[in-house]
mmCIF file of C-alpha atoms and ligand atoms in Angstrom:
data_model
loop_
_atom_site.group_PDB
_atom_site.id
_atom_site.type_symbol
_atom_site.label_atom_id
_atom_site.label_comp_id
_atom_site.label_asym_id
_atom_site.label_seq_id
_atom_site.Cartn_x
_atom_site.Cartn_y
_atom_site.Cartn_z
ATOM 1 C CA UNK A 1 147.886 151.521 144.588
ATOM 2 C CA UNK A 2 147.932 154.446 147.008
ATOM 3 C CA UNK A 3 146.155 157.477 145.575
ATOM 4 C CA UNK A 4 146.359 161.025 146.900
ATOM 5 C CA UNK A 5 143.980 160.447 149.868
ATOM 6 C CA UNK A 6 146.131 157.540 151.095
ATOM 7 C CA UNK A 7 149.267 159.687 150.806
ATOM 8 C CA UNK A 8 147.576 162.552 152.656
ATOM 9 C CA UNK A 9 146.347 160.161 155.368
ATOM 10 C CA UNK A 10 149.862 158.709 155.671
ATOM 11 C CA UNK A 11 151.353 162.180 156.099
ATOM 12 C CA UNK A 12 148.790 163.056 158.796
ATOM 13 C CA UNK A 13 149.463 159.783 160.611
ATOM 14 C CA UNK A 14 153.227 160.292 160.465
ATOM 15 C CA UNK A 15 152.803 163.844 161.720
ATOM 16 C CA UNK A 16 151.300 162.515 164.950
ATOM 17 C CA UNK A 17 154.369 160.448 165.756
ATOM 18 C CA UNK A 18 157.186 162.386 164.063
ATOM 19 C CA UNK A 19 156.521 166.101 164.489
ATOM 20 C CA UNK A 20 158.951 167.626 166.981
ATOM 21 C CA UNK A 21 160.717 164.298 167.552
ATOM 22 C CA UNK A 22 164.419 163.676 167.063
ATOM 23 C CA UNK A 23 165.437 160.749 164.860
ATOM 24 C CA UNK A 24 167.844 158.656 166.920
ATOM 25 C CA UNK A 25 168.143 155.863 164.382
ATOM 26 C CA UNK A 26 167.826 155.926 160.591
ATOM 27 C CA UNK A 27 168.425 152.654 158.813
ATOM 28 C CA UNK A 28 168.022 152.251 155.043
ATOM 29 C CA UNK A 29 168.063 148.487 154.478
ATOM 30 C CA UNK A 30 168.839 148.467 150.774
ATOM 31 C CA UNK A 31 170.557 150.755 148.247
ATOM 32 C CA UNK A 32 167.572 151.450 146.016
ATOM 33 C CA UNK A 33 163.835 151.366 145.478
ATOM 34 C CA UNK A 34 162.600 152.582 142.074
ATOM 35 C CA UNK A 35 165.815 154.650 142.113
ATOM 36 C CA UNK A 36 168.855 154.849 144.376
ATOM 37 C CA UNK A 37 168.333 155.854 148.014
ATOM 38 C CA UNK A 38 170.784 158.737 148.786
ATOM 39 C CA UNK A 39 173.977 157.253 150.224
ATOM 40 C CA UNK A 40 174.174 159.987 152.892
ATOM 41 C CA UNK A 41 170.543 159.562 154.040
ATOM 42 C CA UNK A 42 171.478 157.913 157.341
ATOM 43 C CA UNK A 43 174.201 160.431 158.149
ATOM 44 C CA UNK A 44 172.081 163.501 157.323
ATOM 45 C CA UNK A 45 168.930 162.365 159.136
ATOM 46 C CA UNK A 46 170.334 160.732 162.264
ATOM 47 C CA UNK A 47 170.056 163.222 165.158
ATOM 48 C CA UNK A 48 167.856 165.614 163.166
ATOM 49 C CA UNK A 49 164.585 166.893 164.600
ATOM 50 C CA UNK A 50 161.435 166.715 162.471
ATOM 51 C CA UNK A 51 160.056 170.232 162.015
ATOM 52 C CA UNK A 52 157.218 169.692 159.568
ATOM 53 C CA UNK A 53 155.317 167.231 157.405
ATOM 54 C CA UNK A 54 153.557 167.878 154.147
ATOM 55 C CA UNK A 55 152.538 166.548 150.771
ATOM 56 C CA UNK A 56 153.057 167.609 147.165
ATOM 57 C CA UNK A 57 151.068 165.636 144.574
ATOM 58 C CA UNK A 58 151.576 162.011 145.670
ATOM 59 C CA UNK A 59 154.872 162.670 147.484
ATOM 60 C CA UNK A 60 155.135 162.901 151.274
ATOM 61 C CA UNK A 61 157.562 165.461 152.755
ATOM 62 C CA UNK A 62 159.363 165.246 156.114
ATOM 63 C CA UNK A 63 161.362 168.421 156.909
ATOM 64 C CA UNK A 64 164.093 168.557 159.560
ATOM 65 C CA UNK A 65 165.934 171.209 161.562
ATOM 66 C CA UNK A 66 168.985 170.578 159.389
ATOM 67 C CA UNK A 67 167.170 172.221 156.489
ATOM 68 C CA UNK A 68 166.827 168.885 154.715
ATOM 69 C CA UNK A 69 163.578 167.329 153.507
ATOM 70 C CA UNK A 70 163.004 163.605 153.120
ATOM 71 C CA UNK A 71 160.681 163.036 150.162
ATOM 72 C CA UNK A 72 158.914 159.679 149.954
ATOM 73 C CA UNK A 73 156.688 158.140 147.317
ATOM 74 C CA UNK A 74 154.628 155.030 148.105
ATOM 75 C CA UNK A 75 154.759 153.698 144.536
ATOM 76 C CA UNK A 76 152.386 150.768 143.997
ATOM 77 C CA UNK A 77 152.552 149.074 147.376
ATOM 78 C CA UNK A 78 154.351 151.299 149.896
ATOM 79 C CA UNK A 79 153.031 151.803 153.443
ATOM 80 C CA UNK A 80 154.307 153.078 156.751
ATOM 81 C CA UNK A 81 154.053 150.836 159.815
ATOM 82 C CA UNK A 82 154.326 151.847 163.443
ATOM 83 C CA UNK A 83 156.074 149.694 166.038
ATOM 84 C CA UNK A 84 156.029 146.638 163.742
ATOM 85 C CA UNK A 85 156.167 143.285 165.529
ATOM 86 C CA UNK A 86 158.645 142.014 162.982
ATOM 87 C CA UNK A 87 160.892 143.565 160.382
ATOM 88 C CA UNK A 88 160.935 141.631 157.122
ATOM 89 C CA UNK A 89 162.602 141.658 153.718
ATOM 90 C CA UNK A 90 160.133 144.303 152.459
ATOM 91 C CA UNK A 91 160.876 146.863 155.184
ATOM 92 C CA UNK A 92 163.309 149.180 153.397
ATOM 93 C CA UNK A 93 163.697 152.081 155.839
ATOM 94 C CA UNK A 94 163.524 151.974 159.633
ATOM 95 C CA UNK A 95 163.271 155.140 161.732
ATOM 96 C CA UNK A 96 163.414 155.373 165.517
ATOM 97 C CA UNK A 97 162.442 158.532 167.387
ATOM 98 C CA UNK A 98 163.690 159.843 170.733
ATOM 99 C CA UNK A 99 160.529 158.552 172.451
ATOM 100 C CA UNK A 100 161.196 155.006 171.244
ATOM 101 C CA UNK A 101 158.666 154.842 168.413
ATOM 102 C CA UNK A 102 159.781 152.670 165.507
ATOM 103 C CA UNK A 103 158.552 153.358 161.986
ATOM 104 C CA UNK A 104 159.117 151.190 158.974
ATOM 105 C CA UNK A 105 158.500 151.881 155.305
ATOM 106 C CA UNK A 106 157.356 148.621 153.765
ATOM 107 C CA UNK A 107 157.189 148.374 149.968
ATOM 108 C CA UNK A 108 157.077 144.823 148.541
ATOM 109 C CA UNK A 109 157.013 145.908 144.896
ATOM 110 C CA UNK A 110 159.633 148.660 145.343
ATOM 111 C CA UNK A 111 158.070 151.165 142.948
ATOM 112 C CA UNK A 112 158.320 153.798 145.669
ATOM 113 C CA UNK A 113 161.200 156.214 146.200
ATOM 114 C CA UNK A 114 163.179 157.980 148.942
ATOM 115 C CA UNK A 115 164.994 161.241 148.243
ATOM 116 C CA UNK A 116 166.669 163.777 150.487
ATOM 117 C CA UNK A 117 167.341 167.353 149.486
ATOM 118 C CA UNK A 118 167.894 170.794 150.970
ATOM 119 C CA UNK A 119 164.441 172.133 151.884
ATOM 120 C CA UNK A 120 165.199 175.341 149.955
ATOM 121 C CA UNK A 121 165.584 173.343 146.727
ATOM 122 C CA UNK A 122 162.236 171.513 146.846
ATOM 123 C CA UNK A 123 160.556 173.907 144.409
ATOM 124 C CA UNK A 124 163.164 173.297 141.713
ATOM 125 C CA UNK A 125 163.347 169.520 142.127
ATOM 126 C CA UNK A 126 162.609 168.209 138.600
ATOM 127 C CA UNK A 127 159.613 165.993 139.555
ATOM 128 C CA UNK A 128 157.984 169.033 141.245
ATOM 129 C CA UNK A 129 158.888 171.740 138.753
ATOM 130 C CA UNK A 130 156.273 170.988 136.117
ATOM 131 C CA UNK A 131 153.434 170.133 138.522
ATOM 132 C CA UNK A 132 150.136 171.984 138.194
ATOM 133 C CA UNK A 133 148.069 173.203 141.157
ATOM 134 C CA UNK A 134 147.304 170.954 144.122
ATOM 135 C CA UNK A 135 143.772 169.545 143.901
ATOM 136 C CA UNK A 136 143.134 170.535 147.530
ATOM 137 C CA UNK A 137 144.583 174.048 147.226
ATOM 138 C CA UNK A 138 143.062 177.400 146.284
ATOM 139 C CA UNK A 139 144.707 177.546 142.860
ATOM 140 C CA UNK A 140 142.326 175.037 141.284
ATOM 141 C CA UNK A 141 139.361 176.938 139.823
ATOM 142 C CA UNK A 142 137.079 177.047 136.818
ATOM 143 C CA UNK A 143 139.265 179.820 135.436
ATOM 144 C CA UNK A 144 142.389 177.692 135.793
ATOM 145 C CA UNK A 145 140.753 174.849 133.846
ATOM 146 C CA UNK A 146 139.511 177.305 131.190
ATOM 147 C CA UNK A 147 143.098 178.467 130.591
ATOM 148 C CA UNK A 148 144.670 175.010 130.881
ATOM 149 C CA UNK A 149 142.118 173.384 128.545
ATOM 150 C CA UNK A 150 142.003 176.213 125.977
ATOM 151 C CA UNK A 151 142.292 174.849 122.445
ATOM 152 C CA UNK A 152 142.654 171.253 123.662
ATOM 153 C CA UNK A 153 140.538 168.654 121.885
ATOM 154 C CA UNK A 154 141.672 165.783 124.136
ATOM 155 C CA UNK A 155 139.073 164.145 126.403
ATOM 156 C CA UNK A 156 138.664 165.954 129.716
ATOM 157 C CA UNK A 157 139.322 162.710 131.635
ATOM 158 C CA UNK A 158 142.738 162.329 129.994
ATOM 159 C CA UNK A 159 143.738 165.910 130.779
ATOM 160 C CA UNK A 160 142.709 165.490 134.423
ATOM 161 C CA UNK A 161 145.421 162.818 134.666
ATOM 162 C CA UNK A 162 148.043 165.240 133.293
ATOM 163 C CA UNK A 163 150.170 166.290 136.296
ATOM 164 C CA UNK A 164 150.805 169.700 134.701
ATOM 165 C CA UNK A 165 147.079 170.455 134.900
ATOM 166 C CA UNK A 166 146.271 168.973 138.332
ATOM 167 C CA UNK A 167 148.964 167.498 140.586
ATOM 168 C CA UNK A 168 148.424 163.928 141.745
ATOM 169 C CA UNK A 169 144.684 163.484 141.092
ATOM 170 C CA UNK A 170 144.832 159.876 139.816
ATOM 171 C CA UNK A 171 142.440 157.663 137.851
ATOM 172 C CA UNK A 172 139.895 156.839 140.566
ATOM 173 C CA UNK A 173 139.292 160.422 141.658
ATOM 174 C CA UNK A 174 139.266 161.774 138.096
ATOM 175 C CA UNK A 175 136.318 159.398 137.442
ATOM 176 C CA UNK A 176 134.587 160.297 140.695
ATOM 177 C CA UNK A 177 135.005 164.053 140.209
ATOM 178 C CA UNK A 178 133.619 163.948 136.653
ATOM 179 C CA UNK A 179 130.627 162.009 137.934
ATOM 180 C CA UNK A 180 130.078 164.539 140.714
ATOM 181 C CA UNK A 181 130.339 167.395 138.183
ATOM 182 C CA UNK A 182 127.999 165.544 135.749
ATOM 183 C CA UNK A 183 130.523 165.857 132.894
ATOM 184 C CA UNK A 184 130.947 163.093 130.313
ATOM 185 C CA UNK A 185 134.616 161.990 130.502
ATOM 186 C CA UNK A 186 134.919 161.817 126.700
ATOM 187 C CA UNK A 187 134.047 165.506 126.171
ATOM 188 C CA UNK A 188 136.702 167.605 124.425
ATOM 189 C CA UNK A 189 138.218 169.582 127.309
ATOM 190 C CA UNK A 190 138.515 172.808 125.329
ATOM 191 C CA UNK A 191 134.755 172.920 124.636
ATOM 192 C CA UNK A 192 133.566 172.794 128.261
ATOM 193 C CA UNK A 193 131.785 175.912 129.482
ATOM 194 C CA UNK A 194 133.029 177.911 132.450
ATOM 195 C CA UNK A 195 130.063 176.949 134.685
ATOM 196 C CA UNK A 196 130.792 173.251 134.042
ATOM 197 C CA UNK A 197 134.500 173.792 134.743
ATOM 198 C CA UNK A 198 133.611 175.527 137.990
ATOM 199 C CA UNK A 199 131.562 172.470 138.969
ATOM 200 C CA UNK A 200 134.572 170.306 138.163
ATOM 201 C CA UNK A 201 136.919 172.500 140.216
ATOM 202 C CA UNK A 202 134.620 172.096 143.266
ATOM 203 C CA UNK A 203 133.952 168.389 142.705
ATOM 204 C CA UNK A 204 137.662 167.467 142.785
ATOM 205 C CA UNK A 205 138.417 168.620 146.351
ATOM 206 C CA UNK A 206 135.018 167.295 147.507
ATOM 207 C CA UNK A 207 135.659 163.703 146.400
ATOM 208 C CA UNK A 208 139.216 163.819 147.769
ATOM 209 C CA UNK A 209 138.198 165.309 151.125
ATOM 210 C CA UNK A 210 135.510 162.657 151.541
ATOM 211 C CA UNK A 211 138.068 159.916 150.930
ATOM 212 C CA UNK A 212 140.523 161.501 153.377
ATOM 213 C CA UNK A 213 137.753 161.671 155.989
ATOM 214 C CA UNK A 214 137.026 157.972 155.354
ATOM 215 C CA UNK A 215 140.729 157.307 155.946
ATOM 216 C CA UNK A 216 140.444 158.805 159.422
ATOM 217 C CA UNK A 217 139.751 155.323 160.778
ATOM 218 C CA UNK A 218 143.114 154.146 159.467
ATOM 219 C CA UNK A 219 144.712 156.922 161.557
ATOM 220 C CA UNK A 220 143.228 155.377 164.692
ATOM 221 C CA UNK A 221 144.507 151.947 163.674
ATOM 222 C CA UNK A 222 147.946 153.400 163.018
ATOM 223 C CA UNK A 223 148.256 154.466 166.652
ATOM 224 C CA UNK A 224 148.025 150.788 167.707
ATOM 225 C CA UNK A 225 151.108 148.561 167.855
ATOM 226 C CA UNK A 226 151.705 147.061 164.411
ATOM 227 C CA UNK A 227 149.454 149.749 162.960
ATOM 228 C CA UNK A 228 149.697 150.412 159.255
ATOM 229 C CA UNK A 229 149.015 153.504 157.170
ATOM 230 C CA UNK A 230 148.202 153.983 153.543
ATOM 231 C CA UNK A 231 145.203 151.851 152.594
ATOM 232 C CA UNK A 232 141.556 151.953 153.517
ATOM 233 C CA UNK A 233 138.354 150.812 151.883
ATOM 234 C CA UNK A 234 136.133 153.416 150.319
ATOM 235 C CA UNK A 235 132.768 153.513 148.621
ATOM 236 C CA UNK A 236 132.942 154.906 145.111
ATOM 237 C CA UNK A 237 130.001 156.290 143.149
ATOM 238 C CA UNK A 238 131.146 154.955 139.767
ATOM 239 C CA UNK A 239 134.717 153.671 139.973
ATOM 240 C CA UNK A 240 134.826 149.853 139.720
ATOM 241 C CA UNK A 241 131.017 149.666 139.447
ATOM 242 C CA UNK A 242 130.425 148.730 135.814
ATOM 243 C CA UNK A 243 126.801 147.656 135.274
ATOM 244 C CA UNK A 244 125.609 148.977 138.646
ATOM 245 C CA UNK A 245 122.573 151.227 138.777
ATOM 246 C CA UNK A 246 123.169 154.957 139.107
ATOM 247 C CA UNK A 247 120.818 157.027 141.282
ATOM 248 C CA UNK A 248 119.481 158.617 138.065
ATOM 249 C CA UNK A 249 118.212 155.232 136.813
ATOM 250 C CA UNK A 250 121.066 154.825 134.313
ATOM 251 C CA UNK A 251 123.782 152.171 134.398
ATOM 252 C CA UNK A 252 127.468 152.713 135.129
ATOM 253 C CA UNK A 253 129.563 152.063 132.068
ATOM 254 C CA UNK A 254 133.269 151.264 131.663
ATOM 255 C CA UNK A 255 135.333 152.480 128.724
ATOM 256 C CA UNK A 256 139.102 152.575 128.159
ATOM 257 C CA UNK A 257 140.797 155.937 127.695
ATOM 258 C CA UNK A 258 144.561 156.203 127.306
ATOM 259 C CA UNK A 259 144.886 152.542 128.290
ATOM 260 C CA UNK A 260 143.042 153.020 131.594
ATOM 261 C CA UNK A 261 139.499 152.296 132.693
ATOM 262 C CA UNK A 262 137.008 155.115 132.960
ATOM 263 C CA UNK A 263 133.738 154.517 134.788
ATOM 264 C CA UNK A 264 130.817 156.905 134.263
ATOM 265 C CA UNK A 265 127.068 157.173 133.882
ATOM 266 C CA UNK A 266 126.181 158.102 130.275
ATOM 267 C CA UNK A 267 122.757 159.255 131.408
ATOM 268 C CA UNK A 268 123.647 161.913 133.970
ATOM 269 C CA UNK A 269 127.135 162.795 132.704
ATOM 270 C CA UNK A 270 126.702 164.842 129.554
HETATM 271 ZN ZN1 ZN B 301 123.438 158.570 136.437
#
């Protein structure tokens, strides 16, 4: 499943081929993914020039000179392909730019989404309205966590997955950031001291930035014919490593919190 670093890498890869280009062909190949694809998507995007790319939480944003923004979500299995050799049943949107580049959004499981809205309305779009600060932005700080966690007895790991507290962090990077900050994921969030919350606020962008840097190689691959964006292999410190030795001499443990796996080292995460 694409996590935030894969979405960010996809946006950066798309920026290289889409920014400043005019879309000469826009072809949705089915009526819906997780929800309906706007019926006027083709008409509103064909002939438009791409003026900017961005990301909010795990959504990618493609803005045009018609003051519209295409918002995509990769769901469980979505990926962008460049100049694909073949277009198959799982390619749900095809774009062609004025320099002849073909892009396809492939999503076999169809949990992704495509939306189109006036750029001015992005901030009030319901999925974006309740989102907390971006994990890579300046708004995430120890002080923010202190306020957001105040009076909360829920485990810190669970609250890190709450989109109202941090936008788009995801299970893997919540585990990795808690490990980096040496905080036990089962700790009651409201009891964590400000110095520990400051460590957490720095650990989150660090683990994400490292993953995005690791995804740089997928950007090079994307530039090749039949290149594909959205997935790359990464080394995790604790995630998926139950029973492995930690650098501290302890062993990585797996527990289930809120129905999802948490990996941590009980010895160095207190
Ligand atoms: Zn350890």
